[in-house]
Coordinates of C-alpha atoms in Angstrom, one line a residue:
X1 CA -133.6 50.8 98.1
X2 CA -136.2 51.5 100.2
X3 CA -138.4 55.4 98.8
X4 CA -138.6 58.3 101.0
X5 CA -141.9 59.7 99.6
X6 CA -143.2 63.1 100.8
X7 CA -147.3 64.1 100.6
X8 CA -148.6 65.9 97.4
X9 CA -150.9 68.3 100.1
X10 CA -147.6 69.5 102.4
X11 CA -145.5 71.1 100.5
X12 CA -142.3 71.5 100.6
X13 CA -140.8 75.3 103.2
X14 CA -138.5 77.5 101.2
X15 CA -136.0 79.9 103.0
X16 CA -136.6 84.0 101.1
X17 CA -133.8 85.1 99.2
X18 CA -132.7 80.6 99.0
X19 CA -132.0 79.4 95.2
X20 CA -134.6 76.3 93.8
X21 CA -134.4 73.2 94.2
X22 CA -132.5 71.8 91.4
X23 CA -135.7 68.8 90.4
X24 CA -134.8 65.7 90.1
X25 CA -133.6 63.8 86.6
X26 CA -135.8 62.0 84.7
X27 CA -136.0 59.0 83.7
X28 CA -135.1 60.2 80.6
X29 CA -132.1 62.2 81.8
X30 CA -130.8 59.5 83.7
X31 CA -131.3 57.0 80.0
X32 CA -128.6 59.6 79.2
X33 CA -126.7 59.9 82.0
X34 CA -126.0 55.9 81.7
X35 CA -125.1 57.1 77.5
X36 CA -122.7 58.8 78.7
X37 CA -121.1 57.0 81.7
X38 CA -121.2 54.0 78.9
X39 CA -120.3 55.7 76.3
X40 CA -116.6 57.3 77.7
X41 CA -115.9 54.0 79.8
X42 CA -115.7 52.0 77.6
X43 CA -114.1 55.1 74.5
X44 CA -117.6 53.0 72.0
X45 CA -120.4 54.7 71.2
X46 CA -123.7 52.8 70.8
X47 CA -125.1 51.4 67.7
X48 CA -128.8 50.8 66.9
X49 CA -130.3 49.5 64.5
X50 CA -128.4 45.7 64.6
X51 CA -129.7 42.0 64.8
X52 CA -127.6 39.6 67.3
X53 CA -128.0 36.0 67.5
X54 CA -126.6 34.0 70.9
X55 CA -124.3 31.5 69.6
X56 CA -123.5 28.3 71.8
X57 CA -119.9 26.7 71.9
X58 CA -118.6 25.3 68.8
X59 CA -121.2 23.4 67.4
X60 CA -123.1 26.8 66.6
X61 CA -120.6 28.9 66.3
X62 CA -118.3 27.3 63.4
X63 CA -121.4 26.7 61.0
X64 CA -122.2 30.2 61.2
X65 CA -119.1 31.3 60.8
X66 CA -118.1 28.7 57.5
X67 CA -121.9 29.1 56.1
X68 CA -121.1 32.6 56.3
X69 CA -117.5 32.8 54.5
X70 CA -119.7 30.1 52.0
X71 CA -121.2 32.9 50.5
X72 CA -119.1 36.1 51.1
X73 CA -118.4 37.5 47.8
X74 CA -116.5 40.5 47.9
X75 CA -113.5 40.2 51.1
X76 CA -113.4 38.0 54.5
X77 CA -111.1 39.5 57.8
X78 CA -110.2 36.7 59.9
X79 CA -109.4 37.4 63.4
X80 CA -107.6 34.0 66.0
X81 CA -106.0 33.5 68.9
X82 CA -104.8 30.3 67.9
X83 CA -105.4 29.1 64.5
X84 CA -104.3 25.4 64.9
X85 CA -103.5 22.9 61.7
X86 CA -105.8 19.5 62.7
X87 CA -109.4 18.4 61.6
X88 CA -110.7 22.3 62.6
X89 CA -108.4 24.7 61.7
X90 CA -108.2 22.4 58.3
X91 CA -111.7 22.3 57.1
X92 CA -111.0 26.5 57.8
X93 CA -107.9 26.7 55.4
X94 CA -109.6 24.6 52.3
X95 CA -113.3 27.2 53.0
X96 CA -110.7 30.3 52.3
X97 CA -107.8 29.2 50.1
X98 CA -111.6 28.7 47.9
X99 CA -112.7 32.5 48.1
X100 CA -109.7 33.4 48.0
X101 CA -108.7 31.6 44.1
X102 CA -112.4 33.3 43.0
X103 CA -111.8 36.1 43.6
X104 CA -112.8 36.7 47.0
X105 CA -110.0 39.5 48.8
X106 CA -109.5 36.6 52.1
X107 CA -106.7 37.9 55.0
X108 CA -106.1 36.0 57.9
X109 CA -104.7 37.9 61.2
X110 CA -102.9 35.4 64.0
X111 CA -101.2 35.5 66.9
X112 CA -97.6 35.2 66.9
X113 CA -97.4 33.8 71.1
X114 CA -100.9 31.7 70.2
X115 CA -99.8 30.3 67.5
X116 CA -96.5 28.8 68.6
X117 CA -96.8 25.6 68.0
X118 CA -100.1 24.6 66.8
X119 CA -99.4 25.9 62.3
X120 CA -96.1 25.2 60.3
X121 CA -95.1 26.8 57.9
X122 CA -95.8 25.3 55.4
X123 CA -99.8 25.5 56.4
X124 CA -99.8 29.3 56.6
X125 CA -97.4 28.7 53.2
X126 CA -100.0 27.0 50.6
X127 CA -103.0 29.6 52.3
X128 CA -100.7 32.2 50.8
X129 CA -100.1 30.5 48.0
X130 CA -104.2 30.6 47.0
X131 CA -104.2 34.0 47.4
X132 CA -105.4 34.3 51.5
X133 CA -103.4 37.9 52.4
X134 CA -102.0 36.5 56.4
X135 CA -100.1 38.3 59.1
X136 CA -98.7 37.6 62.3
X137 CA -99.1 39.6 65.1
X138 CA -96.5 40.9 66.9
X139 CA -93.0 38.8 67.1
X140 CA -90.6 39.6 69.4
X141 CA -88.1 42.5 68.1
X142 CA -85.2 43.4 69.9
X143 CA -86.0 47.0 70.2
X144 CA -89.2 46.0 72.4
X145 CA -88.1 44.2 75.2
X146 CA -92.1 43.6 76.7
X147 CA -93.3 44.6 73.9
X148 CA -94.5 40.2 73.1
X149 CA -96.5 40.4 77.0
X150 CA -99.2 42.5 74.4
X151 CA -101.2 40.5 72.2
X152 CA -104.1 40.1 70.0
X153 CA -106.9 37.9 71.9
X154 CA -108.9 39.3 69.7
X155 CA -111.2 36.8 67.8
X156 CA -113.5 37.6 65.2
X157 CA -115.1 37.0 61.5
X158 CA -116.5 39.4 59.6
X159 CA -117.9 38.4 55.5
X160 CA -118.7 41.0 53.1
X161 CA -119.3 44.1 56.0
X162 CA -122.6 42.1 56.5
X163 CA -122.0 39.7 59.0
X164 CA -119.6 40.0 61.8
X165 CA -119.0 37.1 64.2
X166 CA -117.3 38.1 68.1
X167 CA -116.9 35.0 70.3
X168 CA -114.0 33.3 72.7
X169 CA -113.3 30.7 70.0
X170 CA -110.4 29.7 68.5
X171 CA -110.1 28.1 65.7
X172 CA -108.5 24.6 67.1
X173 CA -110.0 21.0 67.5
X174 CA -110.5 21.2 71.4
X175 CA -113.3 23.5 71.1
X176 CA -115.3 21.2 68.7
X177 CA -113.5 18.1 70.8
X178 CA -114.4 14.6 69.8
X179 CA -118.1 12.4 69.9
X180 CA -116.8 9.5 68.3
X181 CA -113.7 9.5 71.1
X182 CA -115.7 11.0 74.0
X183 CA -114.0 14.4 74.5
X184 CA -116.5 17.1 74.8
X185 CA -116.1 19.6 73.0
X186 CA -115.2 23.1 75.0
X187 CA -117.8 25.5 76.9
X188 CA -117.4 28.4 74.7
X189 CA -120.2 31.6 73.6
X190 CA -120.2 34.0 70.9
X191 CA -122.8 36.0 68.9
X192 CA -123.7 37.0 65.3
X193 CA -124.0 40.6 64.6
X194 CA -126.4 41.8 60.8
X195 CA -126.8 45.8 60.3
X196 CA -124.2 49.2 60.9
X197 CA -122.3 47.6 63.7
X198 CA -120.2 45.3 61.9
X199 CA -118.4 49.1 60.2
X200 CA -116.8 49.0 63.4
X201 CA -116.4 45.7 64.0
X202 CA -114.3 45.8 60.2
X203 CA -111.9 49.2 61.9
X204 CA -111.4 46.8 64.7
X205 CA -109.5 44.2 62.8
X206 CA -107.8 47.1 60.6
X207 CA -106.7 48.4 63.9
X208 CA -104.3 45.3 64.7
X209 CA -103.5 45.2 61.1
X210 CA -102.1 47.6 60.0
X211 CA -99.7 47.3 63.1
X212 CA -99.1 44.2 61.6
X213 CA -97.7 45.9 58.7
X214 CA -98.9 48.1 55.9
X215 CA -102.6 49.3 56.7
X216 CA -105.4 48.2 54.9
X217 CA -107.1 51.3 52.2
X218 CA -109.3 53.6 53.4
X219 CA -111.6 52.9 51.2
X220 CA -112.5 49.4 51.8
X221 CA -113.6 50.0 55.4
X222 CA -117.4 50.2 55.7
X223 CA -118.7 53.9 57.3
X224 CA -122.3 53.3 59.1
X225 CA -124.6 55.0 57.4
X226 CA -122.7 52.6 53.8
X227 CA -124.8 49.2 55.7
X228 CA -128.5 49.2 56.3
X229 CA -130.2 48.8 59.7
X230 CA -130.9 44.7 60.4
X231 CA -132.9 44.9 63.6
X232 CA -133.6 46.7 66.9
X233 CA -130.5 46.0 69.2
X234 CA -128.0 48.6 70.4
X235 CA -124.8 47.9 71.4
X236 CA -121.4 48.6 71.0
X237 CA -118.4 47.1 70.4
X238 CA -115.7 48.0 72.7
X239 CA -111.8 46.9 71.0
X240 CA -109.2 47.3 73.6
X241 CA -106.1 48.3 73.1
X242 CA -103.0 48.1 75.4
X243 CA -103.2 51.9 78.4
X244 CA -106.2 51.9 76.6
X245 CA -108.7 49.9 79.8
X246 CA -111.0 50.3 77.9
X247 CA -113.8 47.2 79.4
X248 CA -111.1 47.3 82.6
X249 CA -113.0 51.3 83.5
X250 CA -116.8 49.5 81.6
X251 CA -117.2 46.4 83.6
X252 CA -115.7 48.4 86.7
X253 CA -118.9 50.6 85.9
X254 CA -121.4 47.8 86.0
X255 CA -120.4 46.3 89.2
X256 CA -121.1 49.5 89.9
X257 CA -124.7 50.3 88.1
X258 CA -126.2 46.8 89.1
X259 CA -129.2 47.2 90.9
X260 CA -130.4 43.6 90.5
X261 CA -128.6 41.3 89.4
X262 CA -124.6 40.5 88.0
X263 CA -124.3 36.7 86.6
X264 CA -120.3 36.9 85.6
X265 CA -119.2 34.0 83.3
X266 CA -115.1 33.9 82.9
X267 CA -112.4 31.5 82.0
X268 CA -109.1 32.5 84.2
X269 CA -110.3 35.3 87.2
X270 CA -107.4 36.7 89.3
X271 CA -109.8 39.9 89.3
X272 CA -107.8 42.7 90.5
X273 CA -109.0 43.9 94.4
X274 CA -110.2 47.0 93.3
X275 CA -113.2 44.5 90.5
X276 CA -113.2 42.7 94.0
X277 CA -114.3 44.8 95.7
X278 CA -116.8 46.4 93.4
X279 CA -118.0 42.8 93.1
X280 CA -118.4 42.3 96.5
X281 CA -120.0 46.3 97.2
X282 CA -123.4 45.1 95.1
X283 CA -122.8 42.0 96.2
X284 CA -123.4 43.7 100.1
X285 CA -125.9 46.4 98.5
X286 CA -128.7 43.0 98.1
X287 CA -127.9 42.2 93.7
X288 CA -127.6 38.9 93.1
X289 CA -123.7 38.4 91.3
X290 CA -122.6 35.0 91.0
X291 CA -119.8 33.3 88.9
X292 CA -119.3 31.1 86.6
X293 CA -115.9 29.6 86.2
X294 CA -114.1 26.7 85.4
X295 CA -113.9 23.5 87.3
X296 CA -110.8 21.9 85.1
X297 CA -108.8 24.7 84.3
X298 CA -106.1 24.2 81.2
X299 CA -103.6 27.1 83.4
X300 CA -103.4 25.2 86.6
X301 CA -101.5 28.3 87.7
X302 CA -104.7 30.0 86.5
X303 CA -107.3 27.4 88.6
X304 CA -105.4 27.5 92.0
X305 CA -105.3 31.9 91.6
X306 CA -108.7 32.1 91.1
X307 CA -109.3 29.7 93.8
X308 CA -107.5 31.9 96.0
X309 CA -109.2 34.8 95.3
X310 CA -112.9 33.0 96.1
X311 CA -112.7 33.6 100.0
X312 CA -113.3 37.3 100.0
X313 CA -115.9 37.0 97.3
X314 CA -118.1 34.5 99.0
X315 CA -117.8 35.7 102.8
X316 CA -119.5 39.6 101.1
X317 CA -122.1 37.4 99.5
X318 CA -121.1 36.7 95.8
X319 CA -122.0 33.1 94.4
X320 CA -119.2 30.9 93.2
X321 CA -119.8 27.9 90.0
X322 CA -117.8 25.7 89.2
X323 CA -118.0 23.6 85.5
X324 CA -118.3 19.9 85.8
X325 CA -117.9 19.6 81.8
X326 CA -115.1 20.1 79.6
X327 CA -112.6 23.6 79.5
X328 CA -115.3 25.9 80.2
X329 CA -113.6 29.0 78.5
X330 CA -117.2 31.4 77.3
X331 CA -116.4 35.4 79.3
X332 CA -119.8 37.1 79.4
X333 CA -121.7 39.0 81.0
X334 CA -124.8 39.9 82.5
X335 CA -126.6 42.5 84.4
X336 CA -130.3 43.4 85.5
X337 CA -131.6 41.7 82.7
X338 CA -130.8 44.6 80.5
X339 CA -127.5 44.4 79.8
X340 CA -124.7 41.8 78.1
X341 CA -121.7 41.7 77.4
X342 CA -119.6 39.2 74.7
X343 CA -116.2 38.5 74.1
X344 CA -113.2 37.7 73.9
X345 CA -111.5 39.4 76.8
X346 CA -111.3 38.3 80.8
X347 CA -111.5 39.6 84.2
X348 CA -107.8 39.8 84.7
X349 CA -105.1 42.7 84.2
X350 CA -103.6 40.6 80.5
X351 CA -107.3 41.3 78.6
X352 CA -107.5 44.8 81.2
X353 CA -105.1 46.1 80.8
X354 CA -102.6 44.0 78.0
X355 CA -103.8 43.0 75.1
X356 CA -106.0 43.1 72.5
X357 CA -109.3 41.9 72.7
X358 CA -112.8 42.5 71.5
X359 CA -116.8 41.7 73.0
X360 CA -119.3 44.0 72.5
X361 CA -121.7 45.0 75.2
X362 CA -124.6 44.6 73.9
X363 CA -128.6 47.0 75.8
X364 CA -131.2 44.4 74.6
X365 CA -133.4 42.8 77.2
X366 CA -134.9 40.3 74.6
X367 CA -130.6 38.7 73.7
X368 CA -130.2 39.7 78.3
X369 CA -132.6 37.2 79.0
X370 CA -131.4 34.4 76.3
X371 CA -127.4 34.3 77.9
X372 CA -130.2 34.3 81.4
X373 CA -131.0 31.3 80.1
X374 CA -128.0 30.0 79.3
X375 CA -126.1 30.8 82.2
X376 CA -129.0 29.2 84.0
X377 CA -128.1 26.0 81.9
X378 CA -124.9 25.9 82.5
X379 CA -125.2 26.1 86.2
X380 CA -127.4 22.9 86.5
X381 CA -124.5 21.3 85.0
X382 CA -121.8 23.5 87.5
X383 CA -121.1 22.9 91.8
X384 CA -120.9 25.8 93.9
X385 CA -118.8 26.7 96.6
X386 CA -119.3 27.5 100.1
X387 CA -118.0 28.2 103.0
X388 CA -118.4 25.8 105.2
X389 CA -119.0 25.6 109.1
X390 CA -115.3 27.1 110.4
X391 CA -115.1 29.3 107.5
X392 CA -112.9 27.3 104.4
X393 CA -113.6 26.9 101.4
X394 CA -115.6 24.8 99.9
X395 CA -117.9 22.9 97.5
X396 CA -121.9 22.4 97.9
X397 CA -120.8 18.3 96.9
X398 CA -118.3 17.5 96.9
X399 CA -116.6 16.0 93.0
X400 CA -113.9 13.3 91.4
X401 CA -111.7 15.9 89.1
X402 CA -111.7 14.8 85.4
X403 CA -108.5 14.2 83.8
X404 CA -106.5 16.8 81.9
X405 CA -106.7 15.9 78.2
X406 CA -102.6 15.8 77.5
X407 CA -103.5 18.8 74.7
X408 CA -103.6 21.0 77.4
X409 CA -100.0 21.2 77.3
X410 CA -99.5 22.5 75.0
X411 CA -101.5 26.4 75.9
X412 CA -100.1 26.3 79.5
X413 CA -96.9 27.6 77.8
X414 CA -98.1 29.5 75.3
X415 CA -99.8 31.4 77.9
X416 CA -96.8 32.7 80.3
X417 CA -97.8 36.0 79.8
X418 CA -101.0 35.5 81.3
X419 CA -100.3 33.2 83.9
X420 CA -97.2 35.5 85.3
X421 CA -99.0 38.7 85.5
X422 CA -101.7 37.1 87.4
X423 CA -99.7 35.0 89.1
X424 CA -98.2 38.6 90.6
X425 CA -101.6 40.1 91.1
X426 CA -102.1 36.9 93.8
X427 CA -99.8 37.0 95.0
X428 CA -99.3 40.0 95.9
X429 CA -102.3 40.6 96.8
X430 CA -102.2 37.9 99.3
X431 CA -98.5 39.0 100.5
X432 CA -100.4 42.4 101.4
X433 CA -103.8 41.3 103.0
X434 CA -100.8 39.2 105.4
X435 CA -98.2 42.3 106.2
X436 CA -101.7 45.0 106.0
X437 CA -103.9 42.1 108.6
X438 CA -106.7 43.4 107.1
X439 CA -108.3 39.7 106.4
X440 CA -108.1 36.4 107.1
X441 CA -106.4 33.6 104.5
X442 CA -107.8 30.9 102.9
X443 CA -105.3 28.0 102.7
X444 CA -104.6 28.6 98.8
X445 CA -103.3 32.6 99.5
X446 CA -101.7 30.3 103.2
X447 CA -99.8 28.2 100.3
X448 CA -99.3 31.2 98.1
X449 CA -97.7 32.8 100.8
X450 CA -95.1 30.4 102.1
X451 CA -94.1 29.6 97.7
X452 CA -93.7 33.8 99.0
X453 CA -91.2 33.3 101.7
X454 CA -89.4 30.7 100.3
X455 CA -88.4 32.3 96.7
X456 CA -87.5 35.3 99.4
X457 CA -85.5 33.9 101.6
X458 CA -84.3 31.4 98.9
X459 CA -82.3 34.2 97.1
X460 CA -81.8 36.1 101.4
X461 CA -79.1 33.0 101.8
X462 CA -77.4 33.3 97.5
X463 CA -77.4 36.5 97.8
X464 CA -75.7 36.2 101.5
X465 CA -73.0 33.3 100.0
X466 CA -73.5 33.9 95.9
X467 CA -73.5 37.9 96.1
X468 CA -72.1 37.7 92.0
X469 CA -74.9 35.1 92.3
X470 CA -78.1 37.1 92.6
X471 CA -76.0 40.1 90.4
X472 CA -76.0 38.6 87.1
X473 CA -79.5 37.8 86.1
X474 CA -80.2 41.6 87.3
X475 CA -76.9 42.9 84.7
X476 CA -77.4 40.8 82.3
X477 CA -81.3 42.4 82.1
X478 CA -80.5 45.8 82.3
X479 CA -77.3 45.1 79.6
X480 CA -80.7 43.6 77.3
X481 CA -82.8 46.6 78.3
X482 CA -80.0 48.7 77.3
X483 CA -79.7 47.2 73.9
X484 CA -83.1 47.3 73.1
X485 CA -83.1 51.2 73.8
X486 CA -80.3 51.8 71.5
X487 CA -82.4 49.3 69.9
X488 CA -85.4 51.7 69.4
X489 CA -83.8 54.8 69.9
X490 CA -82.0 53.9 66.0
X491 CA -85.2 52.5 65.1
X492 CA -87.3 56.0 66.0
X493 CA -85.2 58.3 64.2
X494 CA -85.1 56.7 60.8
X495 CA -88.7 56.9 62.0
X496 CA -89.4 60.3 62.3
X497 CA -90.2 59.4 65.4
X498 CA -93.3 57.2 64.6
X499 CA -95.1 55.7 67.5
X500 CA -95.4 52.2 68.9
X501 CA -98.4 50.3 69.2
X502 CA -99.4 51.3 72.6
X503 CA -98.0 54.6 71.6
X504 CA -100.9 55.6 68.6
X505 CA -103.4 53.7 70.1
X506 CA -103.2 56.1 73.4
X507 CA -103.2 58.8 71.7
X508 CA -106.6 57.8 69.7
X509 CA -108.2 56.6 72.9
X510 CA -107.8 60.4 74.5
X511 CA -108.5 61.9 71.4
X512 CA -111.7 59.9 70.9
X513 CA -111.9 61.2 74.7
X514 CA -111.9 64.8 73.7
X515 CA -114.5 63.7 71.5
X516 CA -116.9 62.9 73.8
X517 CA -116.1 65.5 76.1
X518 CA -118.0 68.4 73.6
X519 CA -120.4 66.3 73.1
X520 CA -122.3 68.4 75.2
X521 CA -125.0 66.0 75.8
X522 CA -125.6 62.6 74.9
X523 CA -126.3 61.7 71.9
X524 CA -128.8 59.0 70.9
X525 CA -127.3 55.6 69.1
X526 CA -126.1 55.4 65.3
X527 CA -128.4 54.3 63.4
X528 CA -128.4 53.0 59.7
X529 CA -128.2 55.2 56.9
X530 CA -126.9 59.3 57.6
X531 CA -125.6 57.9 60.8
X532 CA -122.7 59.9 62.2
X533 CA -120.0 58.8 62.5
X534 CA -118.8 58.5 67.0
X535 CA -115.5 58.0 68.4
X536 CA -114.6 53.5 67.5
X537 CA -113.2 51.8 71.3

């Protein structure tokens, strides 16, 4: 943006009796204000003194995890959305069992929905027999009819409180591929962290572990001053939970503050109208906004919903690219060659508002440059999507569709909550745009409108001809909710009014925000021994 300059020889006139003009904040003050904004938005403090390493795909992530676990002497905390009983899963299971037999405290946390159909009870029993403590997060409960929507989508490994890994990868063969059969690995990204921030990773694991059973002993959780500095990188561990929306606010803030570039990779992009507008505003302000998404997805419906949202982004100048290789599962962002994010969160309502997610926001130009270089390499295997002369969404060079691997059908069933949330959001946006007439709809959105219209017309016909058929599902739903509320009330009465996981996480975040609000001047990044612990995300 152009700056307005003033001649130093002609000072601005002052009105007698008027207050002196306020000084514009200098670079240091602006930096502190930006840090405070990021801290409050994410609910996570900036932690200094770390060393980080970017890890691409299973070929770099899995060996790094295995090496760290092999060297474990005290503890291994392993959190996975999917832990499959296949070639990759059995390799990790064998090593975890070996370390447990050697006296290492090994804890494995897997999500109930994510792991559905991936591993048998015998698989988990063998791990438990070896001394591994295994917990399954959030199985269905009678007293919580909608509780199953919130999933533990985090993927992390913490070893001996000295090294941690945050990633988008799950423990399954499809991430590794099968070169012998010509099966490409999935494209995904993770990172290694060493230094004081590992304490936040361990406590993030403990957050979800505690929801699935007895809490971890406090003495087993490290404090930042117990972990020596390992480098000079400052970062935030953003451990988001349902109803906290920390990453949602952070993503909006980054879109608003980016000045030069914002490059995003996302596996299941179905942005809210507010976030889409934030990206549009950045692009219209000459920010180089790019979005890399899968060309073929394991969740076909989410892919179609994502495509339906291309038009408003393209019209504003956002560049969209579709990956041409195997499934693109990475979740990253890099802005202005300075700020970067790597983790488990997708840009959709399921990740922003319903799931337990774990991301690392890095404030370091060296790491950001690495992520930018990786992004440019990915674009070499991607096709840009543009608006043609008739304003239709088209690829620059149409490519033949790749066959979809058969194992992905199981995953589509397990991701029902994400598909439902994304579908409702995109259809709602399309219907609102059609009724309000505030923007032109594309062919993909027209199909969504046709589906919504067909469903409504079918309901109208059925309701007119057979009103009981329409009323029966509502009666069943009301009965189910009533029974669930009775069970919940009885359970709370027995527990003395203990809140749910969502309520407790909301209270914790509210307390952290109150602490942050009372800090006055923002504090410098925490680092190494002697640093105080701030609020955690």
